[in-house]
Coordinates of C-alpha atoms in Angstrom, one line a residue:
Chain A
M1 CA 38.3 -9.2 -27.4
A2 CA 38.1 -6.6 -24.7
S3 CA 38.3 -3.7 -27.1
T4 CA 35.0 -2.0 -27.9
S5 CA 36.2 0.5 -30.5
N6 CA 34.4 0.7 -33.8
S7 CA 34.7 2.5 -37.1
T8 CA 33.4 5.9 -36.0
S9 CA 35.9 8.6 -35.5
S10 CA 34.9 9.7 -32.0
K11 CA 37.5 10.1 -29.3
I12 CA 38.7 6.9 -27.7
I13 CA 39.4 6.7 -23.9
T14 CA 41.7 4.0 -22.7
L15 CA 41.0 2.3 -19.3
R16 CA 42.6 -0.5 -17.4
S17 CA 40.7 -2.9 -15.2
S18 CA 42.0 -4.1 -11.8
D19 CA 43.1 -7.4 -13.4
G20 CA 45.2 -5.5 -16.0
E21 CA 43.1 -5.7 -19.1
V22 CA 43.1 -2.6 -21.3
F23 CA 39.8 -1.3 -22.7
E24 CA 39.3 1.3 -25.5
V25 CA 36.0 2.9 -25.1
E26 CA 34.3 5.7 -27.0
E27 CA 34.3 8.9 -25.0
S28 CA 30.6 9.3 -25.2
V29 CA 30.1 5.9 -23.5
A30 CA 32.9 6.5 -21.0
L31 CA 31.5 9.8 -19.9
E32 CA 28.3 8.1 -18.7
S33 CA 30.5 7.4 -15.7
N34 CA 30.8 10.3 -13.4
L35 CA 33.9 8.8 -11.9
I36 CA 35.7 8.7 -15.3
R37 CA 34.4 12.2 -16.1
R38 CA 35.9 13.5 -12.9
M39 CA 39.2 11.7 -13.6
M40 CA 39.3 13.2 -17.1
E41 CA 38.6 16.7 -15.7
D42 CA 41.6 16.1 -13.5
D43 CA 43.6 15.8 -16.6
C44 CA 44.2 12.1 -16.9
A45 CA 42.7 12.1 -20.4
N46 CA 45.8 11.3 -22.3
N47 CA 46.9 8.5 -20.1
I48 CA 45.4 5.1 -19.4
I49 CA 42.8 5.5 -16.7
P50 CA 43.1 2.9 -14.0
L51 CA 40.0 1.3 -12.5
P52 CA 41.3 -0.5 -9.4
N53 CA 37.9 -1.7 -8.2
V54 CA 36.5 -3.2 -11.4
T55 CA 37.5 -6.5 -13.0
A56 CA 37.6 -7.0 -16.8
P57 CA 34.5 -9.1 -17.2
I58 CA 32.4 -6.8 -15.0
F59 CA 33.7 -3.7 -16.8
Y60 CA 32.8 -5.4 -20.1
L61 CA 29.2 -5.8 -18.8
V62 CA 29.1 -2.3 -17.7
I63 CA 30.1 -0.9 -21.1
E64 CA 27.7 -3.1 -22.9
H65 CA 24.9 -1.9 -20.6
C66 CA 25.9 1.7 -21.2
K67 CA 25.9 1.3 -24.9
K68 CA 22.5 -0.4 -24.8
H69 CA 21.2 2.3 -22.5
A70 CA 22.3 5.0 -24.9
E71 CA 20.6 3.2 -27.8
M72 CA 17.4 2.6 -25.9
K73 CA 16.4 6.2 -25.3
D74 CA 12.9 6.6 -26.8
N75 CA 13.0 3.0 -28.0
K76 CA 10.6 0.8 -26.2
E77 CA 11.7 -2.4 -27.9
K78 CA 15.3 -1.9 -26.9
K79 CA 14.3 -1.0 -23.4
K80 CA 12.4 -4.3 -23.1
E81 CA 15.4 -6.2 -24.6
L82 CA 17.8 -4.6 -22.1
R83 CA 15.5 -5.3 -19.2
S84 CA 15.0 -9.0 -20.1
Q85 CA 18.7 -9.4 -20.5
G86 CA 19.3 -7.9 -17.1
E87 CA 16.6 -10.1 -15.6
E88 CA 18.1 -13.2 -17.2
L89 CA 21.6 -12.3 -15.8
L90 CA 20.0 -11.8 -12.3
K91 CA 18.4 -15.2 -12.5
S92 CA 21.2 -17.2 -13.9
D93 CA 24.1 -15.5 -12.2
P94 CA 23.1 -13.3 -9.3
H95 CA 26.7 -13.1 -8.1
T96 CA 27.8 -11.4 -11.3
Y97 CA 24.8 -9.1 -11.1
S98 CA 25.8 -8.0 -7.6
N99 CA 29.3 -7.3 -8.9
L100 CA 27.8 -5.3 -11.8
M101 CA 25.8 -3.2 -9.3
E102 CA 28.9 -2.6 -7.2
A103 CA 30.8 -1.6 -10.3
V104 CA 28.0 0.7 -11.6
N105 CA 27.9 2.3 -8.1
Y106 CA 31.7 2.7 -8.0
L107 CA 31.8 4.2 -11.5
D108 CA 28.9 6.4 -10.5
I109 CA 26.7 5.8 -13.6
K110 CA 23.3 7.2 -12.5
S111 CA 21.2 5.8 -15.3
L112 CA 22.4 2.3 -14.9
M113 CA 22.2 2.5 -11.2
D114 CA 18.5 3.3 -11.4
L115 CA 17.9 0.5 -13.9
T116 CA 19.8 -2.3 -12.1
A117 CA 18.3 -1.4 -8.8
Q118 CA 14.8 -1.4 -10.3
W119 CA 15.3 -4.8 -11.9
L120 CA 16.4 -6.2 -8.6
A121 CA 13.5 -4.6 -6.8
D122 CA 11.1 -6.1 -9.3
F123 CA 12.9 -9.4 -9.0
L124 CA 12.4 -9.5 -5.3
K125 CA 8.7 -8.5 -5.6
G126 CA 6.4 -11.3 -4.3
K127 CA 9.2 -13.7 -3.3
S128 CA 9.4 -15.2 0.1
P129 CA 12.5 -14.7 2.2
R130 CA 13.4 -18.4 1.7
L131 CA 13.2 -18.1 -2.0
I132 CA 15.2 -14.9 -2.0
R133 CA 17.9 -16.6 0.0
E134 CA 17.9 -19.6 -2.4
L135 CA 18.0 -17.5 -5.5
L136 CA 20.6 -15.0 -4.3
K137 CA 22.5 -17.7 -2.4
I138 CA 22.3 -16.0 1.0
K139 CA 22.8 -18.0 4.2
N140 CA 19.9 -17.9 6.7
D141 CA 21.5 -16.8 9.9
F142 CA 18.4 -16.5 12.0
T143 CA 17.7 -19.1 14.7
P144 CA 14.4 -21.0 14.1
E145 CA 13.0 -19.1 17.1
E146 CA 13.9 -15.8 15.7
E147 CA 12.4 -16.7 12.4
A148 CA 9.2 -17.8 13.9
E149 CA 8.9 -14.6 15.8
I150 CA 9.4 -12.5 12.7
L151 CA 6.8 -14.5 10.9
E152 CA 4.3 -14.1 13.7
R153 CA 4.8 -10.4 13.9
N154 CA 4.5 -9.9 10.2
R155 CA 2.2 -12.7 9.1
W156 CA 0.4 -10.4 6.7
A157 CA 3.5 -9.9 4.6
F158 CA 4.0 -13.5 4.0
D159 CA 2.0 -16.0 2.0
Chain B
M1 CA 25.7 -6.4 -32.7
K2 CA 23.5 -8.3 -30.2
I3 CA 25.3 -9.3 -27.1
N4 CA 24.0 -11.9 -24.8
M5 CA 25.1 -10.8 -21.4
V6 CA 24.6 -14.1 -19.8
E7 CA 26.9 -15.7 -22.4
V8 CA 29.5 -13.0 -21.9
S9 CA 29.5 -13.4 -18.1
R10 CA 29.7 -17.2 -18.5
H11 CA 32.6 -16.8 -20.9
Y12 CA 34.5 -14.7 -18.4
L13 CA 33.6 -16.8 -15.4
D14 CA 35.5 -19.6 -17.1
L15 CA 38.8 -17.7 -16.7
P16 CA 40.9 -19.0 -13.9
Q17 CA 41.3 -15.6 -12.2
I18 CA 37.6 -15.3 -11.9
K19 CA 37.3 -18.7 -10.4
C20 CA 39.5 -17.7 -7.5
H21 CA 37.3 -14.7 -7.0
Q22 CA 34.2 -17.0 -6.7
V23 CA 35.3 -18.2 -3.2
G24 CA 33.5 -15.3 -1.6
K25 CA 30.4 -15.8 -3.7
M26 CA 27.9 -16.8 -1.0
A27 CA 28.5 -13.7 1.1
K28 CA 28.5 -11.2 -1.8
W29 CA 24.9 -10.1 -1.6
I30 CA 25.0 -9.6 2.1
N31 CA 28.0 -7.3 1.7
L32 CA 26.4 -5.4 -1.1
H33 CA 27.1 -1.8 -0.4
Q34 CA 24.7 -0.5 2.2
E35 CA 23.7 2.4 0.0
L36 CA 22.8 0.1 -2.8
L37 CA 20.7 -2.1 -0.5
E38 CA 18.9 1.0 0.7
I39 CA 18.1 2.1 -2.9
I40 CA 16.7 -1.3 -3.7
F41 CA 14.8 -1.4 -0.4
D42 CA 13.3 2.0 -1.1
L43 CA 11.9 0.8 -4.4
C44 CA 10.0 -2.0 -2.8
L45 CA 6.5 -2.0 -1.5
L46 CA 6.1 -2.3 2.2
P47 CA 5.2 -6.0 2.3
Y48 CA 8.3 -6.8 0.2
Q49 CA 10.4 -4.6 2.4
I50 CA 9.3 -6.7 5.4
R51 CA 10.2 -9.8 3.5
M52 CA 13.6 -8.4 2.6
R53 CA 14.2 -7.7 6.2
S54 CA 13.6 -11.3 7.0
V55 CA 16.2 -12.7 4.7
C56 CA 19.2 -12.4 7.0
K57 CA 20.5 -10.6 10.0
T58 CA 22.7 -8.2 8.1
W59 CA 19.8 -7.0 6.0
R60 CA 17.6 -6.7 9.0
L61 CA 20.2 -4.5 10.7
I62 CA 20.8 -2.3 7.7
L63 CA 17.3 -1.9 6.4
K64 CA 14.7 0.0 8.4
T65 CA 11.1 0.1 7.4
P66 CA 9.9 3.7 7.7
R67 CA 6.4 4.1 9.2
E68 CA 4.0 5.1 6.5
L69 CA 0.8 7.1 6.6
P70 CA -2.3 5.2 5.5
W71 CA -2.5 4.4 1.8
L72 CA -5.4 5.5 -0.4
M73 CA -6.8 2.5 -2.1
M74 CA -8.5 2.8 -5.4
L75 CA -10.3 -0.3 -6.6
P76 CA -10.0 -1.6 -10.1
K77 CA -13.0 -1.3 -12.2
K78 CA -14.8 -4.1 -14.1
N79 CA -13.6 -4.9 -17.6
Q80 CA -15.3 -2.9 -20.3
E81 CA -17.7 -1.4 -17.8
E82 CA -17.7 2.4 -17.4
D83 CA -14.9 2.6 -19.9
H84 CA -15.8 6.2 -20.9
R85 CA -14.8 7.2 -17.4
H86 CA -11.5 5.5 -17.7
Q87 CA -10.8 7.9 -20.6
D88 CA -11.3 10.8 -18.2
P89 CA -8.5 13.3 -18.9
D90 CA -8.1 14.0 -15.2
A91 CA -7.7 10.4 -14.4
R92 CA -5.1 10.0 -17.1
A93 CA -3.2 13.0 -15.9
F94 CA -3.3 11.6 -12.4
F95 CA -1.9 8.3 -13.4
S96 CA 0.8 9.9 -15.5
L97 CA 2.1 11.4 -12.3
S98 CA 2.9 7.9 -11.2
E99 CA 6.5 6.8 -11.7
Q100 CA 5.3 3.3 -12.1
K101 CA 2.9 4.0 -14.9
E102 CA 4.3 1.2 -17.0
D103 CA 3.0 -1.2 -14.4
H104 CA -0.4 0.2 -14.5
H105 CA -2.9 -2.3 -15.6
P106 CA -6.7 -1.8 -16.0
D107 CA -7.5 -4.3 -13.2
A108 CA -4.6 -3.3 -11.0
C109 CA -5.5 -1.9 -7.6
A110 CA -3.9 1.5 -7.0
F111 CA -2.5 2.3 -3.6
F112 CA -1.5 5.9 -3.2
S113 CA 1.2 6.4 -0.6
L114 CA 0.8 9.7 1.1
S115 CA 4.2 9.4 2.7
K116 CA 6.0 8.7 -0.6
Q117 CA 3.6 10.6 -2.9
K118 CA 3.7 7.6 -5.1
I119 CA 1.2 5.1 -6.6
H120 CA 1.9 1.5 -6.0
T121 CA -0.1 -0.6 -8.4
I122 CA -0.9 -4.2 -7.4
H123 CA -2.6 -6.7 -9.7
L124 CA -5.6 -7.9 -7.7
P125 CA -8.1 -9.6 -10.0
E126 CA -9.7 -11.1 -6.8
I127 CA -11.4 -7.8 -6.1
Q128 CA -11.8 -6.4 -9.6
G129 CA -15.1 -4.7 -10.1
K130 CA -16.2 -5.3 -6.5
R131 CA -16.8 -2.8 -3.7
C132 CA -15.1 -2.3 -0.5
R133 CA -17.2 -1.6 2.6
G134 CA -14.6 -2.0 5.3
S135 CA -10.9 -1.5 5.7
F136 CA -9.7 -2.6 9.1
Q137 CA -6.8 -1.9 11.3
N138 CA -5.1 -5.2 10.6
G139 CA -5.2 -4.7 6.8
W140 CA -8.2 -6.9 6.0
L141 CA -10.9 -5.5 3.7
M142 CA -14.6 -6.3 3.5
I143 CA -15.3 -6.9 -0.2
I144 CA -18.8 -7.1 -1.6
D145 CA -20.4 -7.6 -5.0
E146 CA -23.8 -8.9 -6.2
L147 CA -22.9 -12.5 -5.5
D148 CA -20.3 -12.6 -2.7
I149 CA -19.2 -11.1 0.5
F150 CA -15.8 -11.9 1.9
L151 CA -12.8 -10.7 3.9
F152 CA -9.7 -10.2 1.8
H153 CA -6.1 -9.4 2.6
P154 CA -4.4 -7.7 -0.3
W155 CA -0.8 -8.9 0.5
S156 CA -1.4 -12.5 1.5
K157 CA -4.3 -12.7 -0.8
K158 CA -6.1 -14.7 1.9
R159 CA -9.8 -14.8 1.5
L160 CA -12.3 -15.6 4.3
E161 CA -15.8 -16.3 2.9
L162 CA -18.7 -14.7 4.7
L163 CA -22.2 -15.8 4.4
H164 CA -23.8 -15.4 1.0
R165 CA -25.4 -12.1 0.6
S166 CA -28.9 -13.4 0.1
T167 CA -29.2 -13.9 3.9
L168 CA -28.6 -10.2 4.2
D169 CA -31.2 -9.3 1.6
F170 CA -34.2 -7.2 2.3
K171 CA -36.4 -8.9 4.7
Y172 CA -39.3 -6.5 4.0
H173 CA -40.3 -7.2 0.5
S174 CA -42.0 -3.9 -0.4
C175 CA -39.1 -3.0 -2.7
I176 CA -38.9 -6.4 -4.3
K177 CA -42.6 -6.4 -5.1
H178 CA -42.2 -3.2 -7.0
L179 CA -38.8 -3.4 -8.5
G180 CA -38.0 -7.1 -8.7
I181 CA -35.2 -9.4 -7.9
P182 CA -32.6 -7.9 -10.3
Y183 CA -32.9 -4.6 -8.6
M184 CA -32.5 -6.2 -5.3
K185 CA -29.3 -7.9 -6.4
M186 CA -28.0 -4.8 -7.9
M187 CA -28.5 -3.0 -4.6
R188 CA -26.7 -5.6 -2.5
P189 CA -23.2 -4.0 -2.6
H190 CA -24.7 -0.7 -1.6
R191 CA -26.6 -2.0 1.4
I192 CA -23.7 -2.2 3.8
R193 CA -22.8 1.3 5.0
K194 CA -20.1 0.6 7.6
A195 CA -18.4 -2.5 9.0
A196 CA -16.4 -3.3 12.1
L197 CA -14.2 -6.4 12.6
S198 CA -12.9 -8.0 15.8
D199 CA -9.1 -8.4 16.1
D200 CA -9.3 -12.1 15.6
C201 CA -11.3 -11.7 12.4
K202 CA -14.1 -13.9 13.7
L203 CA -16.8 -11.5 14.5
M204 CA -18.1 -8.6 12.5
V205 CA -20.9 -6.0 12.9
V206 CA -22.3 -4.1 9.9
V207 CA -24.6 -1.1 9.5
V208 CA -27.0 -2.3 6.9
Y209 CA -29.9 -0.6 5.0
E210 CA -33.2 -2.3 5.2
S211 CA -35.9 -1.2 2.8
D212 CA -37.0 1.7 4.9
M213 CA -34.6 1.7 7.8
V214 CA -31.1 1.2 9.0
Q215 CA -30.0 -1.3 11.5
L216 CA -27.0 -3.4 12.8
A217 CA -26.4 -7.0 12.0
F218 CA -23.6 -9.3 13.2
Y219 CA -22.0 -12.4 11.8
R220 CA -19.6 -14.8 13.5
I221 CA -17.5 -17.0 11.3
G222 CA -19.3 -20.3 11.1
D223 CA -22.8 -19.0 11.7
D224 CA -25.5 -19.9 9.2
A225 CA -27.1 -16.5 9.0
W226 CA -26.5 -12.8 9.8
T227 CA -28.3 -11.9 13.0
D228 CA -30.2 -8.6 13.4
I229 CA -29.3 -6.3 16.2
V230 CA -32.5 -4.3 16.9
V231 CA -31.2 -1.9 19.5
P232 CA -30.0 0.7 19.1
P233 CA -32.1 1.9 16.2
G234 CA -30.8 4.1 13.4
P235 CA -27.1 3.3 13.6
M236 CA -24.7 5.5 11.6
D237 CA -21.2 4.1 12.5
V238 CA -19.8 1.0 14.2
I239 CA -16.3 0.4 15.4
Y240 CA -14.3 -2.2 17.2
H241 CA -12.1 -1.0 20.0
N242 CA -10.3 -2.9 22.9
G243 CA -12.4 -6.0 22.5
Q244 CA -15.8 -4.2 22.2
F245 CA -18.1 -2.9 19.5
Y246 CA -19.4 0.6 19.7
C247 CA -22.1 2.3 17.7
I248 CA -23.4 5.8 17.2
T249 CA -27.0 6.4 16.1
M250 CA -28.3 9.1 13.7
W251 CA -29.3 11.1 16.8
G252 CA -25.8 11.1 18.0
G253 CA -26.2 8.7 20.9
V254 CA -23.2 6.3 21.5
Y255 CA -23.9 2.7 22.6
L256 CA -21.7 -0.2 23.6
V257 CA -22.9 -3.3 21.6
H258 CA -22.2 -6.5 23.4
I259 CA -22.5 -9.8 21.5
E260 CA -22.5 -13.1 23.3
N261 CA -23.7 -16.6 22.3
G262 CA -25.8 -15.3 19.4
N263 CA -27.5 -12.7 21.5
S264 CA -26.8 -9.0 21.6
Y265 CA -27.5 -6.2 23.9
A266 CA -26.7 -2.5 23.8
K267 CA -25.9 -0.1 26.6
R268 CA -26.2 3.6 26.2
L269 CA -23.0 5.6 26.9
T270 CA -23.9 9.2 25.8
E271 CA -26.8 11.5 25.5
N272 CA -28.1 12.3 22.1
M273 CA -26.7 15.3 20.3
K274 CA -28.7 18.5 19.9
E275 CA -28.2 18.9 16.2
P276 CA -26.7 15.6 14.8
F277 CA -27.2 16.6 11.2
G278 CA -24.5 15.0 9.1
G279 CA -22.2 12.0 9.0
L280 CA -21.2 10.6 12.4
Y281 CA -18.0 8.8 13.3
L282 CA -16.6 7.2 16.4
V283 CA -12.8 7.5 16.8
P284 CA -11.1 6.0 19.9
D285 CA -8.1 7.9 21.0
M286 CA -5.6 5.0 20.7
L287 CA -2.4 7.0 20.8
T288 CA -2.5 9.1 24.0
D289 CA -5.4 8.0 26.2
T290 CA -7.4 4.8 25.6
N291 CA -10.2 6.1 27.9
I292 CA -11.3 8.8 25.6
M293 CA -13.6 8.4 22.6
F294 CA -14.0 11.1 20.0
V295 CA -17.4 11.7 18.3
I296 CA -17.0 13.5 15.0
L297 CA -19.9 15.1 13.1
R298 CA -19.3 15.7 9.3
E299 CA -21.2 18.6 7.8
R300 CA -22.0 18.5 4.1
V301 CA -23.8 20.8 1.7
T302 CA -25.3 20.0 -1.7
R303 CA -23.0 20.9 -4.5
A304 CA -24.4 23.7 -6.6
N305 CA -26.2 22.4 -9.7
V306 CA -25.1 18.9 -9.2
H307 CA -27.8 16.3 -8.3
E308 CA -27.1 14.1 -5.3
T309 CA -23.6 15.3 -4.8
R310 CA -22.6 16.8 -1.5
D311 CA -19.3 18.4 -0.3
T312 CA -17.9 18.4 3.2
I313 CA -17.5 21.8 4.6
H314 CA -16.8 21.2 8.3
F315 CA -16.1 18.7 11.1
H316 CA -17.4 19.2 14.6
I317 CA -15.5 17.2 17.2
Y318 CA -16.7 16.0 20.6
K319 CA -15.4 13.6 23.2
F320 CA -16.5 11.6 26.2
P321 CA -14.7 9.3 28.7
L322 CA -15.1 5.5 28.3
G323 CA -14.4 5.0 32.0
E324 CA -11.5 3.7 34.0
K325 CA -12.1 0.0 33.6
G326 CA -14.1 0.1 30.5
P327 CA -17.9 0.6 30.2
L328 CA -18.8 -3.1 30.9
D329 CA -17.5 -3.0 34.4
Q330 CA -19.6 -0.1 35.5
E331 CA -22.4 -1.4 37.7
K332 CA -24.7 1.6 37.1
E333 CA -25.5 3.0 33.7
V334 CA -23.6 6.3 33.4
V335 CA -24.8 8.4 30.5
N336 CA -22.1 10.9 29.5
K337 CA -22.5 14.3 28.1
L338 CA -20.5 15.0 24.9
I339 CA -17.8 17.6 25.5
K340 CA -16.9 20.0 22.6
V341 CA -13.3 19.6 21.4
E342 CA -11.6 22.7 19.8
S343 CA -8.3 21.0 18.8
L344 CA -7.0 17.6 18.0
G345 CA -3.5 18.7 18.9
D346 CA -0.9 16.7 17.1
R347 CA -3.4 14.1 16.0
V348 CA -4.3 13.4 12.4
I349 CA -7.5 11.3 11.8
F350 CA -8.3 9.4 8.6
L351 CA -12.1 8.8 8.0
G352 CA -14.3 7.2 5.4
Y353 CA -15.5 3.7 4.9
N354 CA -12.4 2.5 6.8
S355 CA -12.1 1.9 10.5
P356 CA -10.8 5.1 11.9
I357 CA -7.0 5.6 11.9
T358 CA -5.2 8.1 14.1
V359 CA -1.5 9.1 13.8
M360 CA 0.6 11.7 15.5
A361 CA 1.8 14.3 13.0
S362 CA 5.1 14.8 14.8
E363 CA 6.1 11.2 13.9
F364 CA 5.8 12.0 10.2
P365 CA 8.1 14.6 8.6
G366 CA 6.1 17.2 6.7
L367 CA 2.7 16.2 8.1
K368 CA 0.6 18.9 9.7
G369 CA -1.3 18.0 12.9
N370 CA -4.8 18.9 13.9
C371 CA -6.3 17.7 10.6
I372 CA -8.9 15.2 9.4
Y373 CA -8.3 13.4 6.1
F374 CA -11.6 12.3 4.7
T375 CA -12.9 10.3 1.8
D376 CA -16.4 9.9 0.4
D377 CA -18.6 7.4 2.2
S378 CA -22.0 8.9 1.3
G379 CA -22.7 6.2 -1.3
A380 CA -23.2 8.9 -3.9
S381 CA -22.8 8.2 -7.6
Y382 CA -19.4 8.9 -9.0
A383 CA -20.8 10.0 -12.3
N384 CA -21.3 13.5 -11.0
G385 CA -17.7 14.7 -10.7
P386 CA -14.9 14.6 -8.2
G387 CA -15.7 12.7 -5.1
D388 CA -15.9 14.3 -1.7
C389 CA -12.3 13.7 -0.5
G390 CA -10.2 16.3 1.3
V391 CA -8.3 17.5 4.3
F392 CA -10.0 19.5 7.0
N393 CA -7.9 21.8 9.1
V394 CA -9.4 22.0 12.6
E395 CA -7.5 25.1 13.5
D396 CA -8.8 27.4 10.8
G397 CA -11.8 25.4 9.6
T398 CA -10.8 25.2 6.0
V399 CA -11.1 22.3 3.6
E400 CA -8.6 21.4 1.0
Q401 CA -9.2 19.0 -1.8
L402 CA -7.2 15.8 -1.6
F403 CA -6.6 15.6 -5.3
A404 CA -5.2 18.8 -6.7
H405 CA -6.0 17.8 -10.3
G406 CA -9.7 17.1 -9.5
Y407 CA -9.1 13.5 -10.2
H408 CA -11.8 11.1 -9.1
P409 CA -11.7 7.4 -9.1
A410 CA -13.4 5.9 -12.1
F411 CA -15.3 3.1 -10.3
A412 CA -15.7 3.6 -6.6
P413 CA -14.7 6.0 -3.8
P414 CA -11.1 5.7 -2.6
I415 CA -10.7 4.1 0.9
W416 CA -8.0 4.6 3.5
F417 CA -5.9 1.4 3.9
A418 CA -4.0 0.9 7.2
T419 CA -0.4 0.0 6.5
P420 CA 0.4 -2.4 9.3
P421 CA 2.9 -0.4 11.3
Y422 CA -0.1 0.9 13.1
S423 CA -1.4 -2.4 14.4
S424 CA -0.2 -5.9 13.7
Y425 CA 3.2 -5.0 12.6
Q426 CA 5.3 -4.1 15.6
R427 CA 8.5 -2.1 15.1
D428 CA 11.8 -3.4 16.3

């Protein structure tokens, strides 16, 4: 299930997630990650590369995003598709999305970092602090007085 | 193979090991790597940054809103109208500079951030095809078209209706007799030259063109008509500062305009200028000394071979003291002389249809002090080429074009928009 190899003959890199699952990934996809690139340059290429900070489901998501991203170059339709999938994940499961962002940051994948950050920024656009808390499941730790003061100072920024 | 990422994540989240992991779910966003939060924060517009900072204490602590220079607001044009100008290659080139060009929409209002060198586009159908004749310190705009006049706040989208324009129509009917009512209606948006608004948004004074003269008129929210202010005659600019309205006439005389219970009176503060030939602006020195008022004269010349288009070539700067306790407290009328100013020091002033904005250059990395950033407020047609927008360097007297590509807005002159750190939004 976790294997992402296909019939092409490109080189396969083997990686192990923090929860012990082993992934076989095409080199071209794996090299999107600057972290993996650096590890391979340090001559780990023939061994299984450990990823102690990334769990299997999140790593699976990262790989799928990388693949899609490679496909979407110069393809507007694909770009839209990837974006709407990212947005859907953000809406339905913000927790996983935050894990995805952390993993992308850890793996140092610039292109995905830009995309996932932009989607989240667009998602936050126009939403009130209350709605942001509700959707992202963040606890409001301001006292009512503090909140009233913030609102008074920045009334223009709120609806 | 099409992969539904939501399904994938759901599938995995059913695994027992993941369920254990979910215990910390609530706090995850708050603990999101500081660097990541900052990247996202940086992608957001100022109002949304302020909202993000209001989500929780951790975010408030980590995320700091940088002070921004005023934004240059470019109004959306009307649908279909003036479409040929939308095709302007310069305009296209300009917009292609924008990183957010995908968001660009024909009726989106474009805000150019000088600090970030980036265009923020905001969908504002409320002011599409209308004109802006006032951009105030607190972020409110005065919006005018042939039918309506109202105050509008772009972020909250709040709208305060002012009195229907017809009460501001020409009272002297010589024009109407000759040119008819359609002409009069067409001219409505062009009749207000300048506007000033009180801090509580309840009282405003405008410089308004009559058929053959210019005068002031005021309106208080709830009034059933605009009221003429007859003295001083020939007003050029009006501002609101420290609870008072000030006005400068076309002869360069500065007046305090006091409005009370539907009546108004004016008190002269300065002598007339010797050669007041050009645009005149009042700029209170809000940053260093509230007792000083700058008077700025804008010198323009007609552009060679272009009808009705003029370019700014110089700004002459003067100042006078407003007095210790403010001009109203002075028993005797003290008429000040204007004193020539050779340098603005660290100050940078933004002029145009907006209420004047002053910033200290040293507070903004990369900004050069002793400069005036100006936009076109001459009411000239925009069919004639790039508008008169630029940066005047007081030190060496040079003018640099604001838009390197010769871009000019398709519909109306751009206007400086005060991002709130200057006024209502206090830093903490």
